[in-house]
Coordinates of N, CA and C in Angstrom, one line a residue:
X1 N 45.3 -55.4 -35.6 CA 44.1 -55.0 -36.4 C 44.5 -54.8 -37.8
X2 N 43.8 -55.4 -38.8 CA 44.2 -55.3 -40.2 C 43.7 -54.0 -40.7
X3 N 44.1 -53.6 -41.9 CA 43.8 -52.3 -42.6 C 42.3 -52.2 -42.8
X4 N 41.6 -53.3 -43.2 CA 40.2 -53.2 -43.5 C 39.3 -52.9 -42.3
X5 N 39.6 -53.6 -41.2 CA 38.8 -53.4 -40.0 C 39.1 -52.0 -39.4
X6 N 40.4 -51.6 -39.5 CA 40.7 -50.2 -39.1 C 39.9 -49.2 -39.8
X7 N 39.9 -49.4 -41.2 CA 39.1 -48.4 -42.0 C 37.6 -48.5 -41.7
X8 N 37.1 -49.6 -41.4 CA 35.7 -49.8 -41.1 C 35.4 -49.1 -39.7
X9 N 36.3 -49.3 -38.8 CA 36.1 -48.7 -37.5 C 36.1 -47.2 -37.5
X10 N 37.0 -46.6 -38.4 CA 37.1 -45.2 -38.5 C 35.9 -44.6 -39.2
X11 N 35.4 -45.3 -40.2 CA 34.2 -44.7 -40.9 C 32.9 -44.9 -40.1
X12 N 32.9 -45.9 -39.2 CA 31.7 -46.1 -38.4 C 31.6 -45.0 -37.3
X13 N 32.7 -44.4 -36.9 CA 32.7 -43.3 -35.9 C 32.4 -42.0 -36.5
X14 N 32.5 -41.8 -37.8 CA 32.3 -40.5 -38.5 C 30.8 -40.2 -38.6
X15 N 30.4 -39.0 -38.3 CA 29.0 -38.7 -38.5 C 28.7 -38.5 -40.0
X16 N 27.4 -38.7 -40.3 CA 27.0 -38.4 -41.7 C 26.7 -37.0 -41.9
X17 N 27.2 -36.3 -42.9 CA 26.9 -34.9 -43.2 C 26.2 -34.9 -44.5
X18 N 25.0 -34.3 -44.5 CA 24.2 -34.1 -45.7 C 24.0 -32.6 -45.9
X19 N 24.5 -32.2 -47.0 CA 24.5 -30.7 -47.3 C 24.1 -30.4 -48.7
X20 N 23.9 -29.2 -49.0 CA 23.5 -28.7 -50.3 C 24.7 -28.9 -51.2
X21 N 24.6 -29.5 -52.4 CA 25.7 -29.7 -53.2 C 26.4 -28.4 -53.6
X22 N 27.7 -28.4 -53.7 CA 28.5 -27.2 -54.1 C 28.2 -26.6 -55.4
X23 N 27.6 -27.5 -56.3 CA 27.2 -27.0 -57.6 C 26.1 -25.9 -57.5
X24 N 25.5 -25.8 -56.4 CA 24.5 -24.7 -56.2 C 25.1 -23.3 -56.3
X25 N 26.4 -23.2 -56.0 CA 27.1 -22.0 -56.2 C 27.1 -21.5 -57.6
X26 N 27.0 -22.4 -58.6 CA 27.0 -22.0 -60.0 C 25.7 -21.3 -60.3
X27 N 24.6 -21.8 -59.8 CA 23.3 -21.1 -59.9 C 23.3 -19.7 -59.3
X28 N 23.9 -19.6 -58.1 CA 24.1 -18.3 -57.4 C 24.9 -17.4 -58.3
X29 N 25.9 -17.9 -58.9 CA 26.8 -17.1 -59.7 C 26.0 -16.5 -60.9
X30 N 25.2 -17.3 -61.6 CA 24.4 -16.8 -62.7 C 23.4 -15.8 -62.2
X31 N 22.8 -16.0 -61.1 CA 21.9 -15.0 -60.5 C 22.6 -13.7 -60.2
X32 N 23.9 -13.8 -59.7 CA 24.7 -12.6 -59.4 C 25.0 -11.8 -60.7
X33 N 25.3 -12.6 -61.8 CA 25.5 -11.9 -63.1 C 24.3 -11.1 -63.5
X34 N 23.1 -11.7 -63.4 CA 21.9 -11.0 -63.7 C 21.7 -9.8 -62.9
X35 N 21.9 -9.9 -61.6 CA 21.8 -8.7 -60.7 C 22.8 -7.7 -61.1
X36 N 24.0 -8.1 -61.5 CA 25.1 -7.2 -61.8 C 24.7 -6.3 -63.0
X37 N 24.1 -7.0 -64.0 CA 23.6 -6.3 -65.2 C 22.5 -5.3 -64.8
X38 N 21.7 -5.7 -63.9 CA 20.6 -4.8 -63.4 C 21.3 -3.6 -62.6
X39 N 22.3 -3.9 -61.9 CA 23.0 -2.8 -61.1 C 23.6 -1.8 -62.0
X40 N 24.2 -2.3 -63.1 CA 24.9 -1.3 -64.1 C 23.9 -0.5 -64.9
X41 N 22.7 -1.1 -65.2 CA 21.8 -0.5 -66.1 C 20.7 0.3 -65.3
X42 N 20.5 -0.1 -64.1 CA 19.4 0.6 -63.3 C 19.9 1.7 -62.4
X43 N 19.1 2.1 -61.5 CA 19.5 3.1 -60.6 C 20.5 2.6 -59.6
X44 N 21.1 3.6 -58.9 CA 22.2 3.2 -58.0 C 21.8 2.3 -56.8
X45 N 20.6 2.4 -56.4 CA 20.2 1.5 -55.3 C 20.1 0.0 -55.7
X46 N 20.1 -0.3 -57.0 CA 20.1 -1.7 -57.4 C 21.4 -2.4 -57.1
X47 N 22.5 -1.7 -56.8 CA 23.7 -2.3 -56.4 C 23.6 -3.0 -55.1
X48 N 22.7 -2.5 -54.3 CA 22.5 -3.1 -52.9 C 21.9 -4.5 -53.1
X49 N 21.3 -4.8 -54.2 CA 20.7 -6.1 -54.4 C 21.8 -7.2 -54.5
X50 N 23.1 -6.8 -54.7 CA 24.2 -7.8 -54.8 C 24.4 -8.5 -53.5
X51 N 23.8 -8.0 -52.4 CA 23.9 -8.7 -51.1 C 23.2 -10.0 -51.2
X52 N 22.1 -10.1 -52.0 CA 21.3 -11.4 -52.1 C 22.2 -12.6 -52.5
X53 N 23.0 -12.5 -53.6 CA 23.8 -13.7 -53.9 C 24.8 -14.0 -52.8
X54 N 25.3 -13.0 -52.1 CA 26.2 -13.3 -51.0 C 25.5 -14.1 -49.9
X55 N 24.3 -13.7 -49.6 CA 23.6 -14.5 -48.6 C 23.2 -15.9 -49.1
X56 N 22.8 -16.0 -50.4 CA 22.5 -17.3 -50.9 C 23.8 -18.3 -50.9
X57 N 24.9 -17.7 -51.2 CA 26.1 -18.5 -51.2 C 26.5 -18.9 -49.8
X58 N 26.3 -18.0 -48.8 CA 26.5 -18.4 -47.4 C 25.5 -19.5 -47.0
X59 N 24.3 -19.5 -47.5 CA 23.3 -20.5 -47.2 C 23.8 -21.9 -47.7
X60 N 24.4 -21.9 -48.9 CA 24.8 -23.1 -49.5 C 26.0 -23.7 -48.7
X61 N 26.8 -22.8 -48.2 CA 27.9 -23.3 -47.3 C 27.5 -23.8 -46.0
X62 N 26.5 -23.0 -45.3 CA 26.2 -23.3 -43.9 C 25.1 -24.4 -43.8
X63 N 24.1 -24.4 -44.6 CA 23.0 -25.3 -44.4 C 23.4 -26.8 -44.5
X64 N 23.2 -27.6 -43.5 CA 23.5 -29.0 -43.5 C 22.9 -29.7 -42.3
X65 N 22.8 -31.0 -42.5 CA 22.3 -31.9 -41.4 C 23.4 -32.9 -41.1
X66 N 23.8 -33.0 -39.8 CA 24.8 -33.9 -39.3 C 24.1 -34.9 -38.4
X67 N 24.3 -36.2 -38.7 CA 23.6 -37.2 -38.0 C 24.6 -38.3 -37.6
X68 N 24.4 -38.8 -36.3 CA 25.2 -40.0 -35.9 C 24.3 -40.7 -34.9
X69 N 24.8 -41.7 -34.2 CA 24.0 -42.5 -33.4 C 23.4 -41.8 -32.2
X70 N 24.1 -40.7 -31.8 CA 23.6 -39.9 -30.6 C 22.5 -38.9 -30.9
X71 N 22.5 -38.4 -32.1 CA 21.5 -37.4 -32.5 C 21.6 -36.8 -33.8
X72 N 20.9 -35.7 -34.1 CA 20.9 -35.0 -35.3 C 21.1 -33.6 -35.1
X73 N 21.9 -32.9 -35.8 CA 22.1 -31.5 -35.8 C 21.7 -30.9 -37.1
X74 N 20.8 -29.9 -37.0 CA 20.4 -29.2 -38.2 C 21.0 -27.8 -38.1
X75 N 21.8 -27.4 -39.1 CA 22.5 -26.1 -39.1 C 21.9 -25.2 -40.2
X76 N 21.5 -24.0 -39.8 CA 21.0 -23.0 -40.7 C 22.0 -21.9 -40.8
X77 N 21.5 -20.8 -41.4 CA 22.4 -19.7 -41.7 C 22.9 -19.0 -40.4
X78 N 22.0 -18.9 -39.4 CA 22.4 -18.1 -38.2 C 22.6 -19.0 -37.0
X79 N 22.4 -20.3 -37.1 CA 22.5 -21.1 -35.9 C 22.3 -22.6 -36.2
X80 N 22.3 -23.4 -35.1 CA 22.1 -24.8 -35.3 C 21.3 -25.3 -34.1
X81 N 20.6 -26.4 -34.3 CA 19.8 -27.1 -33.3 C 20.2 -28.6 -33.3
X82 N 20.5 -29.1 -32.1 CA 20.8 -30.5 -31.9 C 19.7 -31.2 -31.1
X83 N 19.3 -32.3 -31.6 CA 18.3 -33.2 -30.9 C 18.9 -34.6 -30.7
X84 N 18.5 -35.2 -29.7 CA 19.0 -36.6 -29.5 C 18.1 -37.5 -30.3
X85 N 18.6 -38.7 -30.5 CA 17.8 -39.7 -31.3 C 16.5 -40.1 -30.6
X86 N 16.5 -40.0 -29.3 CA 15.2 -40.4 -28.6 C 14.2 -39.3 -28.7
X87 N 14.6 -38.1 -29.1 CA 13.6 -37.0 -29.3 C 12.9 -37.0 -30.6
X88 N 13.4 -37.8 -31.5 CA 12.8 -37.9 -32.9 C 11.7 -38.9 -32.9
X89 N 10.5 -38.5 -33.2 CA 9.4 -39.5 -33.3 C 9.3 -40.0 -34.7
X90 N 9.6 -39.2 -35.7 CA 9.5 -39.6 -37.1 C 9.9 -38.5 -38.0
X91 N 9.8 -38.7 -39.3 CA 10.1 -37.7 -40.3 C 8.9 -37.5 -41.2
X92 N 8.8 -36.4 -41.8 CA 7.7 -36.1 -42.8 C 8.2 -35.1 -43.8
X93 N 7.5 -35.2 -45.0 CA 7.7 -34.3 -46.1 C 6.4 -33.6 -46.4
X94 N 6.5 -32.2 -46.4 CA 5.3 -31.5 -46.7 C 5.7 -30.2 -47.3
X95 N 5.3 -30.0 -48.6 CA 5.5 -28.8 -49.3 C 7.0 -28.5 -49.6
X96 N 7.9 -28.8 -48.8 CA 9.3 -28.6 -49.0 C 10.0 -29.9 -49.4
X97 N 11.1 -29.7 -50.1 CA 11.8 -31.0 -50.5 C 12.6 -31.5 -49.4
X98 N 12.8 -30.7 -48.4 CA 13.6 -31.2 -47.2 C 12.7 -31.8 -46.2
X99 N 13.3 -32.8 -45.5 CA 12.5 -33.5 -44.5 C 12.4 -32.6 -43.2
X100 N 11.3 -32.9 -42.5 CA 11.1 -32.3 -41.2 C 11.0 -33.4 -40.1
X101 N 11.8 -33.3 -39.1 CA 11.8 -34.3 -38.0 C 10.6 -33.9 -37.1
X102 N 9.8 -34.8 -36.8 CA 8.7 -34.6 -35.8 C 9.3 -35.0 -34.5
X103 N 9.3 -34.1 -33.5 CA 9.9 -34.3 -32.2 C 8.9 -34.8 -31.2
X104 N 9.3 -35.4 -30.1 CA 8.4 -35.9 -29.1 C 7.6 -34.8 -28.4
X105 N 8.2 -33.6 -28.4 CA 7.5 -32.5 -27.7 C 6.5 -31.8 -28.6
X106 N 6.2 -32.3 -29.8 CA 5.2 -31.8 -30.7 C 5.7 -30.8 -31.7
X107 N 7.0 -30.4 -31.6 CA 7.6 -29.4 -32.6 C 8.2 -30.1 -33.7
X108 N 8.6 -29.3 -34.7 CA 9.3 -29.9 -35.9 C 10.6 -29.2 -36.1
X109 N 11.5 -30.0 -36.7 CA 12.9 -29.5 -37.0 C 13.2 -29.8 -38.4
X110 N 13.4 -28.7 -39.2 CA 13.7 -28.9 -40.6 C 15.1 -29.4 -40.7
X111 N 15.3 -30.4 -41.6 CA 16.6 -31.0 -41.8 C 17.2 -30.6 -43.1
X112 N 18.0 -29.6 -43.2 CA 18.5 -29.1 -44.5 C 19.3 -30.2 -45.3
X113 N 18.9 -30.3 -46.5 CA 19.6 -31.3 -47.4 C 19.1 -32.7 -47.4
X114 N 18.3 -33.0 -46.4 CA 17.7 -34.4 -46.3 C 16.5 -34.5 -47.2
X115 N 16.7 -35.3 -48.2 CA 15.6 -35.6 -49.1 C 15.1 -37.1 -49.0
X116 N 14.1 -37.4 -49.7 CA 13.6 -38.8 -49.6 C 14.7 -39.8 -50.0
X117 N 15.5 -39.4 -51.0 CA 16.6 -40.3 -51.5 C 17.7 -40.5 -50.4
X118 N 17.9 -39.5 -49.5 CA 19.0 -39.7 -48.6 C 18.5 -40.3 -47.2
X119 N 17.3 -40.7 -47.1 CA 16.8 -41.4 -45.9 C 17.5 -42.7 -45.5
X120 N 17.9 -43.5 -46.5 CA 18.6 -44.8 -46.1 C 19.9 -44.4 -45.4
X121 N 20.6 -43.4 -45.9 CA 21.9 -43.0 -45.3 C 21.6 -42.4 -43.9
X122 N 20.6 -41.7 -43.7 CA 20.2 -41.1 -42.4 C 19.9 -42.3 -41.4
X123 N 19.2 -43.3 -41.9 CA 18.8 -44.4 -41.1 C 20.0 -45.2 -40.6
X124 N 21.0 -45.4 -41.5 CA 22.2 -46.2 -41.1 C 23.0 -45.3 -40.1
X125 N 23.1 -44.0 -40.3 CA 23.9 -43.2 -39.5 C 23.3 -43.1 -38.1
X126 N 22.0 -43.1 -38.0 CA 21.3 -43.0 -36.7 C 21.2 -44.3 -36.0
X127 N 21.7 -45.4 -36.6 CA 21.6 -46.7 -35.9 C 20.2 -47.2 -36.0
X128 N 19.4 -46.8 -37.0 CA 18.1 -47.4 -37.1 C 17.0 -46.6 -36.4
X129 N 17.4 -45.5 -35.6 CA 16.4 -44.7 -34.9 C 15.5 -44.0 -35.9
X130 N 16.1 -43.4 -36.9 CA 15.3 -42.8 -38.0 C 14.8 -43.9 -38.9
X131 N 13.5 -44.0 -39.1 CA 13.0 -45.1 -39.9 C 13.3 -45.0 -41.4
X132 N 13.5 -46.1 -42.1 CA 13.8 -46.1 -43.5 C 12.5 -46.6 -44.2
X133 N 11.9 -45.7 -44.9 CA 10.6 -46.0 -45.6 C 10.8 -47.0 -46.7
X134 N 12.0 -47.2 -47.2 CA 12.2 -48.2 -48.3 C 12.1 -49.6 -47.8
X135 N 12.3 -49.8 -46.5 CA 12.2 -51.2 -45.9 C 10.7 -51.5 -45.5
X136 N 9.8 -50.6 -45.5 CA 8.5 -50.8 -45.1 C 7.6 -51.2 -46.2

């Protein structure tokens, strides 16, 4: 097996990971600086507000969608949910910038990090099960 086909085989087996860009930590840092100023200038209870940037940073680290030919896993701050490709009826965007997967049982699953621009990547990772609206 030559190097190109070996590399193609190894990348084909890898799942697609769509997550919040790490640059979001920069925004969380500026928010923390603002809260720190409030904590120093305000009453003592304002220091408890510094928990908020810690939670936001944890969300940036944890929130992601992992997709492969077998299914999709949506990971949130406190847990994750995996559905098979056959359980996904379609995707929709409503009010949120992240996609929601419509499942065959009538429920919805929010897919963190999946935007309209990342749908072609999700389509190729799922083996065509998730529809690509650019082709329609």
